[in-house]
Short mmCIF file of C-alpha atoms in Angstrom, two decimals:
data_model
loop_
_atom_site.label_atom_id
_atom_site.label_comp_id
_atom_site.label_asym_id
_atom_site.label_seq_id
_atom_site.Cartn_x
_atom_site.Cartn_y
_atom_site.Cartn_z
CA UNK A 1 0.00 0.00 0.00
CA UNK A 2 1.01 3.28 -1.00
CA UNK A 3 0.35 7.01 0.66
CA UNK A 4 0.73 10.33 -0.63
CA UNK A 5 2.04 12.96 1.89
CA UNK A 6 -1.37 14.82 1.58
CA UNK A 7 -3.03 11.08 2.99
CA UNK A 8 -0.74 10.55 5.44
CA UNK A 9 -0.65 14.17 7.30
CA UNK A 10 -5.25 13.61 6.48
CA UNK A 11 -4.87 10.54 8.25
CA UNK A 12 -2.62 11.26 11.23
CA UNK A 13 -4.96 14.62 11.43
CA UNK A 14 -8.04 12.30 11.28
CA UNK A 15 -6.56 9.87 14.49
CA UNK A 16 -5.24 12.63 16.34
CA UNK A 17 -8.54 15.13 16.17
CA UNK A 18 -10.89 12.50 17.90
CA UNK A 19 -8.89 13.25 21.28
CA UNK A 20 -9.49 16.34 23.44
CA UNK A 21 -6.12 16.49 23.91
CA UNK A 22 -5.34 16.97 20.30
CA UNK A 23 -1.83 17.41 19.21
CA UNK A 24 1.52 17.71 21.97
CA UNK A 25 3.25 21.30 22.32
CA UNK A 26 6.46 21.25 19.23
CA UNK A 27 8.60 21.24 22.33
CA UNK A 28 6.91 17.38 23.53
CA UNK A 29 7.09 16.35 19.87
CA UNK A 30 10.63 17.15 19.65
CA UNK A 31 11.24 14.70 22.98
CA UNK A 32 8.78 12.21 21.12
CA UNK A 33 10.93 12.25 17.84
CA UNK A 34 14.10 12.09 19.46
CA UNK A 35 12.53 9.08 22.18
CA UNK A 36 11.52 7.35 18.09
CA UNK A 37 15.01 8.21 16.52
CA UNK A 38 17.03 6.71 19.37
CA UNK A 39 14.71 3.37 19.02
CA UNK A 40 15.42 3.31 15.17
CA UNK A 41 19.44 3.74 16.50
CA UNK A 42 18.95 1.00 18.61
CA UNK A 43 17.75 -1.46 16.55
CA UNK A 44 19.93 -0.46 13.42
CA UNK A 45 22.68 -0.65 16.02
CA UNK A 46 21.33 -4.38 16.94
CA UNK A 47 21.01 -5.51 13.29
CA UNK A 48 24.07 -4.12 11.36
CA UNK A 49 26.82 -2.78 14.58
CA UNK A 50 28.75 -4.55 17.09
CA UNK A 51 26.10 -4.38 20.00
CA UNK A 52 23.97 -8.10 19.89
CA UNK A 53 20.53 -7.84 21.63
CA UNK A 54 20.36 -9.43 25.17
CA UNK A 55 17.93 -12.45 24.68
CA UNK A 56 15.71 -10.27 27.30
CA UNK A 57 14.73 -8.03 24.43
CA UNK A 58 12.09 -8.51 21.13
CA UNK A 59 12.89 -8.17 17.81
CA UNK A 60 11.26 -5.08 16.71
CA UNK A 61 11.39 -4.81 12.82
CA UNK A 62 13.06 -1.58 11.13
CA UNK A 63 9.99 -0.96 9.21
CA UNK A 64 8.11 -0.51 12.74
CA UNK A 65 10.50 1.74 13.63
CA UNK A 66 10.51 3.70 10.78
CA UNK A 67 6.63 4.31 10.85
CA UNK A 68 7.42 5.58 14.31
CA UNK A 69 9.56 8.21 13.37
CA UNK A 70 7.10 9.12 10.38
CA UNK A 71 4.19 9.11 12.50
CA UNK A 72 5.62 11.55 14.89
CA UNK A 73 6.91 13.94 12.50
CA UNK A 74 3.45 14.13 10.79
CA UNK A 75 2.24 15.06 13.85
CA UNK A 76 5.06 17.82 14.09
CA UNK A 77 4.32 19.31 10.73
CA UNK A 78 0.46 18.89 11.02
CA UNK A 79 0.74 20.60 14.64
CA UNK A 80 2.57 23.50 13.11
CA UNK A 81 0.27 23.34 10.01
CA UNK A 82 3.10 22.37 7.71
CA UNK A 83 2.88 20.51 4.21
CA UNK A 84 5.52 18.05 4.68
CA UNK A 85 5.77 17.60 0.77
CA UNK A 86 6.40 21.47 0.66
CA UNK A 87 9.21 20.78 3.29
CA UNK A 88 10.65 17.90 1.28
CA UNK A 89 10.87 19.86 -2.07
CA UNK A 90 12.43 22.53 0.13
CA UNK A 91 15.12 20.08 1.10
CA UNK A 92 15.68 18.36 -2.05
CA UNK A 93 15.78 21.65 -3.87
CA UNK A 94 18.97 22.61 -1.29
CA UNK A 95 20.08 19.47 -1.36
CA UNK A 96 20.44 19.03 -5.34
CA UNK A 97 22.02 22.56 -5.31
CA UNK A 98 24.17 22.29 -2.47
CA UNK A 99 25.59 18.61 -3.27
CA UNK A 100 25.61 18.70 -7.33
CA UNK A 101 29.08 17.81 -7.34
CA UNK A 102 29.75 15.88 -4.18
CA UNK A 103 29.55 12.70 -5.20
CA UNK A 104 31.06 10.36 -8.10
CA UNK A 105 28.29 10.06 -10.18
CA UNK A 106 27.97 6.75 -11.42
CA UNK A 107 28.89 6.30 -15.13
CA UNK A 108 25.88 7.02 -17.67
CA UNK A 109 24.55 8.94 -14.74
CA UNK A 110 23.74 12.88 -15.32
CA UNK A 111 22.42 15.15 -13.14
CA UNK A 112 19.13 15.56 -12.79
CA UNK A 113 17.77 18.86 -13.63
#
């Protein structure tokens, strides 16, 4: 299953309005993300570095923690009534500027424009 940005900040909008308590202060999302980002370092750390989970602890799939972090940073941009495909061409637009000659480009390969 596929989502456009537009569906996914709609349908984190549409979970998050039924509470009273709506959306967290930016400052309590920012804890949130970083609590989501350390569990996605944790497990990466697990799978591909040199620290083994203790046989205490379940195997929690990347892709879980992945959504995590996406969920939570809908919430950031929705809270702040951002268009996170706005931010991303933002990024990408910086990004393709900034880095244009960075990397080796593989052969065939030309820049995109």
């Amino acid at each position: 299953m596929s989502f456009e940005t537009k569906e996914i900040q709609d349908r984190v909008d549409r979970y998050i309005s039924q509470f009273k308590e709506g959306y967290f202060s930016p400052l309590s999302l920012q804890a949130r993300l970083t609590e989501e980002v350390g569990e996605l370092a944790r497990e990466v750390n697990h799978r591909y570095g040199e620290k083994p989970k203790k046989s205490s602890e379940k195997d929690k799939a990347l892709e879980e923690e992945l959504g995590d972090v996406l969920f939570v940073l809908t919430c950031f941009a929705n809270s702040l009534n951002m268009d996170l495909s706005e931010a991303f061409e933002r990024s990408m637009s910086k990004i393709e500027t900034r880095d244009r000659d960075r990397w080796t480009r593989k052969e065939g390969e030309k820049e995109n424009e």
